Amino acid sequence: TFEFAALNFRNPLKNQYAYKLEGFSDNWISLGSKHDITFNYLDPGEYTLYVKGSNNDNIWNEEGASIMINISPPWWKTGWAYAFSIILFGLIIYGVRRFELKRTHLKNELERSSFETRKLIEIDELKSRFFANISHEFRTPLTLILGPLQKLLSTSEDNERHEDVLSMQRNARRLQQLIDQLLDLSKIEAGRLPLRAQPDDIVQRIRECTASFVSLAESKNITLDQDFPEQSIIVYFDAEKLEKIIFNLLGNAFKFTPEGGRISIAVSCLTEPDQTTPIAAQITIADSGVGISSEHIDDVFDRFYSANGSASSEQGSTGIGLALTKEFVDLHHGEIVVESKQGEGSTFTISLPLGRDHLSDEEIIDNVYDAEVSETSHRPEPVTAEHNQKIPEEISLENNGRSLVLIVEDNKDMRRFLRNCLDQDFSVIEAENGESGYQTALKKLPDLIVSDVMMPQVNGYEFCQKIKTDERTSHIPIILLTARALKESRVEGFESGADDYVVKPFDAEELMVRAKNLIKQRQQLRERFSREITVQPKDITVSSIDELFLQRALSIVEENISNSDFKIDQFSHQIGMSRPTLNRKLRAVTGLSTNEFIRTMRLKRARQLLEKRSATIIEIAYEVGFNNPSYFAECFREQFGEPPSKYISH
């Protein structure tokens, strides 16, 4: 607001005023007699205010007066403000850009890390599969080594050679044990070796494991101290894995303890301080052996790490046993610690929690069947003749007095070994894969099939399933040979229809026992059929396919039992098999040829009718398809050892 006055005092009320604001408007604006002016909201900048006046006679002073006006901008419109805003905006843009770059970088890092993790997992899985596959492949040559060695041991009379063969056998079994440990490690990595715990007396179990080392302690002149409580300690544990834990630790103790040393094993209950209730079972295994140096003691449970490289022990170490032992203890949710001093020995202490709260439902076995499978699914030593198994002598002999066995195996050396195992008591034929084995089985209908699992084209499981689901071959018992000892593999084999399951490497005599037992069981089923008066297929065969086949065969004969013209050709046509196939199938299932089967069914029906006294002997003979009563009587006497008249006279 500006005020101004014209210097005319004669009649000041008549003075006139005008103004212009240069920089805002170039026109003069008349104010009349008003002598002040107010400007609102002028933009920042420089202005010049010009004012002129007139007297009462309206004479204007053209020169007037002027004043400079400088409107300062608000602080946010100053150069500093603009500069700060620009800098701030730039910083924000820079920050956002950095954030986006960092987020993109982090995202890429996460994706790369995820990719690398996936690749590492894939590589780890490939490594595990490689170890598993190569270990399984090792089992076949191991079988080919251990089998002949067992034969040499049973036939060799040369003491020096006998000792050499024993040494070879021990080392082969040592190799087998290492392979089993590698397999266990790969299974643990793949999550396929779950804990299968059940409550049992851990004291008794460890006592049994320790008993296996008593003779070894005597032979090495090592004192074996055992400190077991008299009362039982019930712990949830996996018997197979606990056995491996104890065998690994005791085996290491004996390996690194010199003659005249001392090894002790003790079992006790562990309680918390100031408490009386036990919380864990504690197993302590100590030795007076070479010990472990302090710089190595933290690494003894690492895989493939050997702490005795610098020790004087002559025994080597693969670094697998202790790693596997720790994995098994961890599976039990337990703890293992080691205390050792080089030159003075080592002490391993295992603590296994009591109760079942620390276990999930999947880790506990609740039924006896699962427990038995878990106990027997994997044994480090093959069955040998020392197990005193009896080989049945009375078996059904065909093919020139010998039962026919089909070997299906892609490995030529293994086929030759199996043939050498079996050809002393059986006629042996061979097939190099599952497909050719199936065709051979259809053509020859052997008494027994021995098949490998891992084969090209058609594997053992698929081959077994094809055999067991084909009505022509479903009666043939099958033994599967495999390097896979897991329960899942055994279950898969039995689900495919296998009658027995043998894990490589196996003992030749064990295979012979199982083969003869299966053939003898088939013979017993045949004999039972021939003795039965009323045929009940469910009592005659094990396989549902065989049961259906017999039911159809019985039904067809039953429908035609009074038809004297019913012959083999009609029978084979109605049942859908060729004459030779039908004959071999009936002989394998019932022990009877096709003619004998038809005649037996007619004679059994005749005896039923005679027992009911429903008609005369001649009428019954015609009713069951015999045109000649004399021939009927002769066949009846041959079948049952009595004439038909004996049943009428009763």
PDB file of C-alpha atoms in Angstrom, residues 306-481:
ATOM      1  CA  SER A 306      40.721 -90.670   7.672  1.00  0.00           C
ATOM      2  CA  ALA A 307      42.190 -89.528  10.960  1.00  0.00           C
ATOM      3  CA  ASN A 308      44.803 -92.257  11.017  1.00  0.00           C
ATOM      4  CA  GLY A 309      46.812 -91.253   8.014  1.00  0.00           C
ATOM      5  CA  SER A 310      49.745 -90.363  10.195  1.00  0.00           C
ATOM      6  CA  ALA A 311      49.272 -93.112  12.718  1.00  0.00           C
ATOM      7  CA  SER A 312      51.337 -96.160  12.785  1.00  0.00           C
ATOM      8  CA  SER A 313      48.452 -98.490  12.254  1.00  0.00           C
ATOM      9  CA  GLU A 314      48.739-100.772   9.282  1.00  0.00           C
ATOM     10  CA  GLN A 315      45.004-100.748   8.848  1.00  0.00           C
ATOM     11  CA  GLY A 316      43.585 -98.323   6.325  1.00  0.00           C
ATOM     12  CA  SER A 317      40.366 -96.404   6.725  1.00  0.00           C
ATOM     13  CA  THR A 318      37.915 -95.240   4.095  1.00  0.00           C
ATOM     14  CA  GLY A 319      36.299 -92.619   6.303  1.00  0.00           C
ATOM     15  CA  ILE A 320      32.846 -94.064   5.611  1.00  0.00           C
ATOM     16  CA  GLY A 321      32.099 -96.090   8.752  1.00  0.00           C
ATOM     17  CA  LEU A 322      32.130 -93.268  11.305  1.00  0.00           C
ATOM     18  CA  ALA A 323      30.264 -90.914   8.951  1.00  0.00           C
ATOM     19  CA  LEU A 324      27.589 -93.569   8.486  1.00  0.00           C
ATOM     20  CA  THR A 325      27.516 -94.223  12.237  1.00  0.00           C
ATOM     21  CA  LYS A 326      26.825 -90.548  12.959  1.00  0.00           C
ATOM     22  CA  GLU A 327      24.099 -90.462  10.294  1.00  0.00           C
ATOM     23  CA  PHE A 328      22.405 -93.464  11.921  1.00  0.00           C
ATOM     24  CA  VAL A 329      22.674 -91.882  15.386  1.00  0.00           C
ATOM     25  CA  ASP A 330      21.193 -88.646  14.012  1.00  0.00           C
ATOM     26  CA  LEU A 331      18.334 -90.646  12.492  1.00  0.00           C
ATOM     27  CA  HIS A 332      17.571 -91.851  16.034  1.00  0.00           C
ATOM     28  CA  HIS A 333      17.619 -88.180  17.208  1.00  0.00           C
ATOM     29  CA  GLY A 334      20.555 -89.132  19.388  1.00  0.00           C
ATOM     30  CA  GLU A 335      24.045 -87.789  19.916  1.00  0.00           C
ATOM     31  CA  ILE A 336      27.518 -89.247  19.494  1.00  0.00           C
ATOM     32  CA  VAL A 337      30.687 -87.691  20.892  1.00  0.00           C
ATOM     33  CA  VAL A 338      34.298 -88.794  20.852  1.00  0.00           C
ATOM     34  CA  GLU A 339      37.118 -88.257  23.300  1.00  0.00           C
ATOM     35  CA  SER A 340      40.576 -89.338  22.299  1.00  0.00           C
ATOM     36  CA  LYS A 341      44.246 -88.829  22.916  1.00  0.00           C
ATOM     37  CA  GLN A 342      46.831 -90.012  20.460  1.00  0.00           C
ATOM     38  CA  GLY A 343      48.652 -93.062  21.702  1.00  0.00           C
ATOM     39  CA  GLU A 344      46.187 -93.678  24.564  1.00  0.00           C
ATOM     40  CA  GLY A 345      42.964 -94.685  22.832  1.00  0.00           C
ATOM     41  CA  SER A 346      39.488 -93.348  22.046  1.00  0.00           C
ATOM     42  CA  THR A 347      36.093 -93.327  23.719  1.00  0.00           C
ATOM     43  CA  PHE A 348      32.857 -93.029  21.738  1.00  0.00           C
ATOM     44  CA  THR A 349      29.690 -92.206  23.674  1.00  0.00           C
ATOM     45  CA  ILE A 350      26.216 -92.526  22.157  1.00  0.00           C
ATOM     46  CA  SER A 351      23.076 -91.162  23.805  1.00  0.00           C
ATOM     47  CA  LEU A 352      19.648 -92.313  22.543  1.00  0.00           C
ATOM     48  CA  PRO A 353      16.537 -90.596  23.982  1.00  0.00           C
ATOM     49  CA  LEU A 354      14.031 -92.722  25.897  1.00  0.00           C
ATOM     50  CA  GLY A 355      10.330 -92.708  25.105  1.00  0.00           C
ATOM     51  CA  ARG A 356       8.740 -91.937  21.757  1.00  0.00           C
ATOM     52  CA  ASP A 357       7.918 -88.225  21.925  1.00  0.00           C
ATOM     53  CA  HIS A 358      10.989 -87.349  19.848  1.00  0.00           C
ATOM     54  CA  LEU A 359       9.853 -89.646  16.999  1.00  0.00           C
ATOM     55  CA  SER A 360       7.249 -89.004  14.333  1.00  0.00           C
ATOM     56  CA  ASP A 361       4.536 -91.547  13.553  1.00  0.00           C
ATOM     57  CA  GLU A 362       6.291 -92.441  10.274  1.00  0.00           C
ATOM     58  CA  GLU A 363       9.449 -93.397  12.176  1.00  0.00           C
ATOM     59  CA  ILE A 364       7.723 -95.975  14.395  1.00  0.00           C
ATOM     60  CA  ILE A 365       6.839 -99.548  13.400  1.00  0.00           C
ATOM     61  CA  ASP A 366       3.537-100.659  14.845  1.00  0.00           C
ATOM     62  CA  ASN A 367       3.091-104.094  13.262  1.00  0.00           C
ATOM     63  CA  VAL A 368       5.109-107.286  13.339  1.00  0.00           C
ATOM     64  CA  TYR A 369       5.275-107.718   9.564  1.00  0.00           C
ATOM     65  CA  ASP A 370       7.029-104.392   9.029  1.00  0.00           C
ATOM     66  CA  ALA A 371       9.401-105.203  11.843  1.00  0.00           C
ATOM     67  CA  GLU A 372      10.312-108.549  10.300  1.00  0.00           C
ATOM     68  CA  VAL A 373      10.907-106.979   6.893  1.00  0.00           C
ATOM     69  CA  SER A 374      13.045-104.273   8.489  1.00  0.00           C
ATOM     70  CA  GLU A 375      15.069-106.899  10.347  1.00  0.00           C
ATOM     71  CA  THR A 376      15.717-109.086   7.302  1.00  0.00           C
ATOM     72  CA  SER A 377      15.798-106.593   4.455  1.00  0.00           C
ATOM     73  CA  HIS A 378      19.549-106.085   4.605  1.00  0.00           C
ATOM     74  CA  ARG A 379      22.250-108.304   5.972  1.00  0.00           C
ATOM     75  CA  PRO A 380      25.948-107.669   5.459  1.00  0.00           C
ATOM     76  CA  GLU A 381      26.859-111.340   5.106  1.00  0.00           C
ATOM     77  CA  PRO A 382      25.326-113.737   2.589  1.00  0.00           C
ATOM     78  CA  VAL A 383      23.806-117.020   3.702  1.00  0.00           C
ATOM     79  CA  THR A 384      26.253-119.881   3.473  1.00  0.00           C
ATOM     80  CA  ALA A 385      26.215-123.607   3.946  1.00  0.00           C
ATOM     81  CA  GLU A 386      27.163-123.091   7.564  1.00  0.00           C
ATOM     82  CA  HIS A 387      23.577-122.101   8.263  1.00  0.00           C
ATOM     83  CA  ASN A 388      22.651-125.802   8.097  1.00  0.00           C
ATOM     84  CA  GLN A 389      19.807-125.442   5.610  1.00  0.00           C
ATOM     85  CA  LYS A 390      18.310-128.737   4.441  1.00  0.00           C
ATOM     86  CA  ILE A 391      17.983-129.249   0.710  1.00  0.00           C
ATOM     87  CA  PRO A 392      14.815-131.176  -0.158  1.00  0.00           C
ATOM     88  CA  GLU A 393      15.569-134.247  -2.198  1.00  0.00           C
ATOM     89  CA  GLU A 394      12.057-135.164  -3.324  1.00  0.00           C
ATOM     90  CA  ILE A 395      11.237-132.783  -6.164  1.00  0.00           C
ATOM     91  CA  SER A 396       9.138-133.147  -9.268  1.00  0.00           C
ATOM     92  CA  LEU A 397      11.522-134.258 -11.991  1.00  0.00           C
ATOM     93  CA  GLU A 398      10.794-133.772 -15.669  1.00  0.00           C
ATOM     94  CA  ASN A 399      12.883-133.300 -18.807  1.00  0.00           C
ATOM     95  CA  ASN A 400      14.778-136.602 -18.594  1.00  0.00           C
ATOM     96  CA  GLY A 401      14.343-136.857 -14.851  1.00  0.00           C
ATOM     97  CA  ARG A 402      15.321-133.245 -14.048  1.00  0.00           C
ATOM     98  CA  SER A 403      13.222-130.159 -13.426  1.00  0.00           C
ATOM     99  CA  LEU A 404      13.607-127.407 -16.033  1.00  0.00           C
ATOM    100  CA  VAL A 405      14.936-124.047 -14.814  1.00  0.00           C
ATOM    101  CA  LEU A 406      14.983-120.911 -16.978  1.00  0.00           C
ATOM    102  CA  ILE A 407      17.735-118.362 -16.218  1.00  0.00           C
ATOM    103  CA  VAL A 408      16.960-114.808 -17.386  1.00  0.00           C
ATOM    104  CA  GLU A 409      20.073-112.644 -17.014  1.00  0.00           C
ATOM    105  CA  ASP A 410      21.737-110.089 -19.315  1.00  0.00           C
ATOM    106  CA  ASN A 411      25.226-110.598 -17.860  1.00  0.00           C
ATOM    107  CA  LYS A 412      26.939-113.493 -19.639  1.00  0.00           C
ATOM    108  CA  ASP A 413      29.285-114.304 -16.732  1.00  0.00           C
ATOM    109  CA  MET A 414      26.395-114.287 -14.269  1.00  0.00           C
ATOM    110  CA  ARG A 415      24.408-116.630 -16.529  1.00  0.00           C
ATOM    111  CA  ARG A 416      27.361-119.014 -16.630  1.00  0.00           C
ATOM    112  CA  PHE A 417      27.724-118.828 -12.839  1.00  0.00           C
ATOM    113  CA  LEU A 418      24.005-119.492 -12.315  1.00  0.00           C
ATOM    114  CA  ARG A 419      24.142-122.401 -14.742  1.00  0.00           C
ATOM    115  CA  ASN A 420      27.102-123.863 -12.841  1.00  0.00           C
ATOM    116  CA  CYS A 421      25.131-123.462  -9.595  1.00  0.00           C
ATOM    117  CA  LEU A 422      22.007-125.171 -10.890  1.00  0.00           C
ATOM    118  CA  ASP A 423      22.941-127.647 -13.613  1.00  0.00           C
ATOM    119  CA  GLN A 424      23.977-130.325 -11.114  1.00  0.00           C
ATOM    120  CA  ASP A 425      20.326-130.873 -10.163  1.00  0.00           C
ATOM    121  CA  PHE A 426      18.297-129.201 -12.929  1.00  0.00           C
ATOM    122  CA  SER A 427      18.040-128.951 -16.668  1.00  0.00           C
ATOM    123  CA  VAL A 428      18.931-125.324 -17.407  1.00  0.00           C
ATOM    124  CA  ILE A 429      17.938-123.077 -20.306  1.00  0.00           C
ATOM    125  CA  GLU A 430      18.917-119.426 -20.681  1.00  0.00           C
ATOM    126  CA  ALA A 431      17.580-116.091 -21.948  1.00  0.00           C
ATOM    127  CA  GLU A 432      19.546-112.852 -22.141  1.00  0.00           C
ATOM    128  CA  ASN A 433      16.728-110.394 -21.371  1.00  0.00           C
ATOM    129  CA  GLY A 434      13.151-110.166 -20.145  1.00  0.00           C
ATOM    130  CA  GLU A 435      11.518-110.207 -23.573  1.00  0.00           C
ATOM    131  CA  SER A 436      13.320-113.307 -24.832  1.00  0.00           C
ATOM    132  CA  GLY A 437      12.803-114.856 -21.387  1.00  0.00           C
ATOM    133  CA  TYR A 438       9.052-114.343 -21.699  1.00  0.00           C
ATOM    134  CA  GLN A 439       8.962-115.967 -25.130  1.00  0.00           C
ATOM    135  CA  THR A 440      11.094-118.869 -23.878  1.00  0.00           C
ATOM    136  CA  ALA A 441       8.796-119.326 -20.874  1.00  0.00           C
ATOM    137  CA  LEU A 442       5.752-119.480 -23.167  1.00  0.00           C
ATOM    138  CA  LYS A 443       7.457-122.059 -25.365  1.00  0.00           C
ATOM    139  CA  LYS A 444       9.093-124.273 -22.724  1.00  0.00           C
ATOM    140  CA  LEU A 445       6.929-123.720 -19.596  1.00  0.00           C
ATOM    141  CA  PRO A 446       9.842-124.341 -17.172  1.00  0.00           C
ATOM    142  CA  ASP A 447       9.379-125.542 -13.600  1.00  0.00           C
ATOM    143  CA  LEU A 448      11.206-122.498 -12.208  1.00  0.00           C
ATOM    144  CA  ILE A 449      12.480-119.124 -13.428  1.00  0.00           C
ATOM    145  CA  VAL A 450      15.523-117.358 -11.945  1.00  0.00           C
ATOM    146  CA  SER A 451      15.609-113.754 -13.193  1.00  0.00           C
ATOM    147  CA  ASP A 452      17.770-110.693 -12.655  1.00  0.00           C
ATOM    148  CA  VAL A 453      16.000-107.381 -11.939  1.00  0.00           C
ATOM    149  CA  MET A 454      18.205-104.870 -13.775  1.00  0.00           C
ATOM    150  CA  MET A 455      17.927-105.823 -17.465  1.00  0.00           C
ATOM    151  CA  PRO A 456      17.526-103.900 -20.744  1.00  0.00           C
ATOM    152  CA  GLN A 457      14.239-103.766 -22.678  1.00  0.00           C
ATOM    153  CA  VAL A 458      12.097-105.514 -20.055  1.00  0.00           C
ATOM    154  CA  ASN A 459      13.365-105.393 -16.457  1.00  0.00           C
ATOM    155  CA  GLY A 460      12.843-108.143 -13.909  1.00  0.00           C
ATOM    156  CA  TYR A 461       9.754-106.611 -12.304  1.00  0.00           C
ATOM    157  CA  GLU A 462       8.027-106.154 -15.675  1.00  0.00           C
ATOM    158  CA  PHE A 463       9.068-109.637 -16.773  1.00  0.00           C
ATOM    159  CA  CYS A 464       7.735-111.156 -13.543  1.00  0.00           C
ATOM    160  CA  GLN A 465       4.446-109.308 -13.915  1.00  0.00           C
ATOM    161  CA  LYS A 466       4.045-110.516 -17.512  1.00  0.00           C
ATOM    162  CA  ILE A 467       4.689-114.114 -16.458  1.00  0.00           C
ATOM    163  CA  LYS A 468       2.306-113.966 -13.499  1.00  0.00           C
ATOM    164  CA  THR A 469      -0.530-112.258 -15.392  1.00  0.00           C
ATOM    165  CA  ASP A 470      -0.419-114.645 -18.353  1.00  0.00           C
ATOM    166  CA  GLU A 471      -2.703-117.617 -17.771  1.00  0.00           C
ATOM    167  CA  ARG A 472      -0.300-119.877 -19.658  1.00  0.00           C
ATOM    168  CA  THR A 473       2.655-119.161 -17.363  1.00  0.00           C
ATOM    169  CA  SER A 474       1.159-117.864 -14.106  1.00  0.00           C
ATOM    170  CA  HIS A 475       1.895-121.120 -12.278  1.00  0.00           C
ATOM    171  CA  ILE A 476       5.678-120.888 -12.757  1.00  0.00           C
ATOM    172  CA  PRO A 477       7.507-119.883  -9.538  1.00  0.00           C
ATOM    173  CA  ILE A 478      10.004-117.022  -9.966  1.00  0.00           C
ATOM    174  CA  ILE A 479      13.116-116.103  -7.978  1.00  0.00           C
ATOM    175  CA  LEU A 480      14.295-112.520  -8.504  1.00  0.00           C
ATOM    176  CA  LEU A 481      17.998-111.711  -8.178  1.00  0.00           C
TER     177      LEU A 481
END
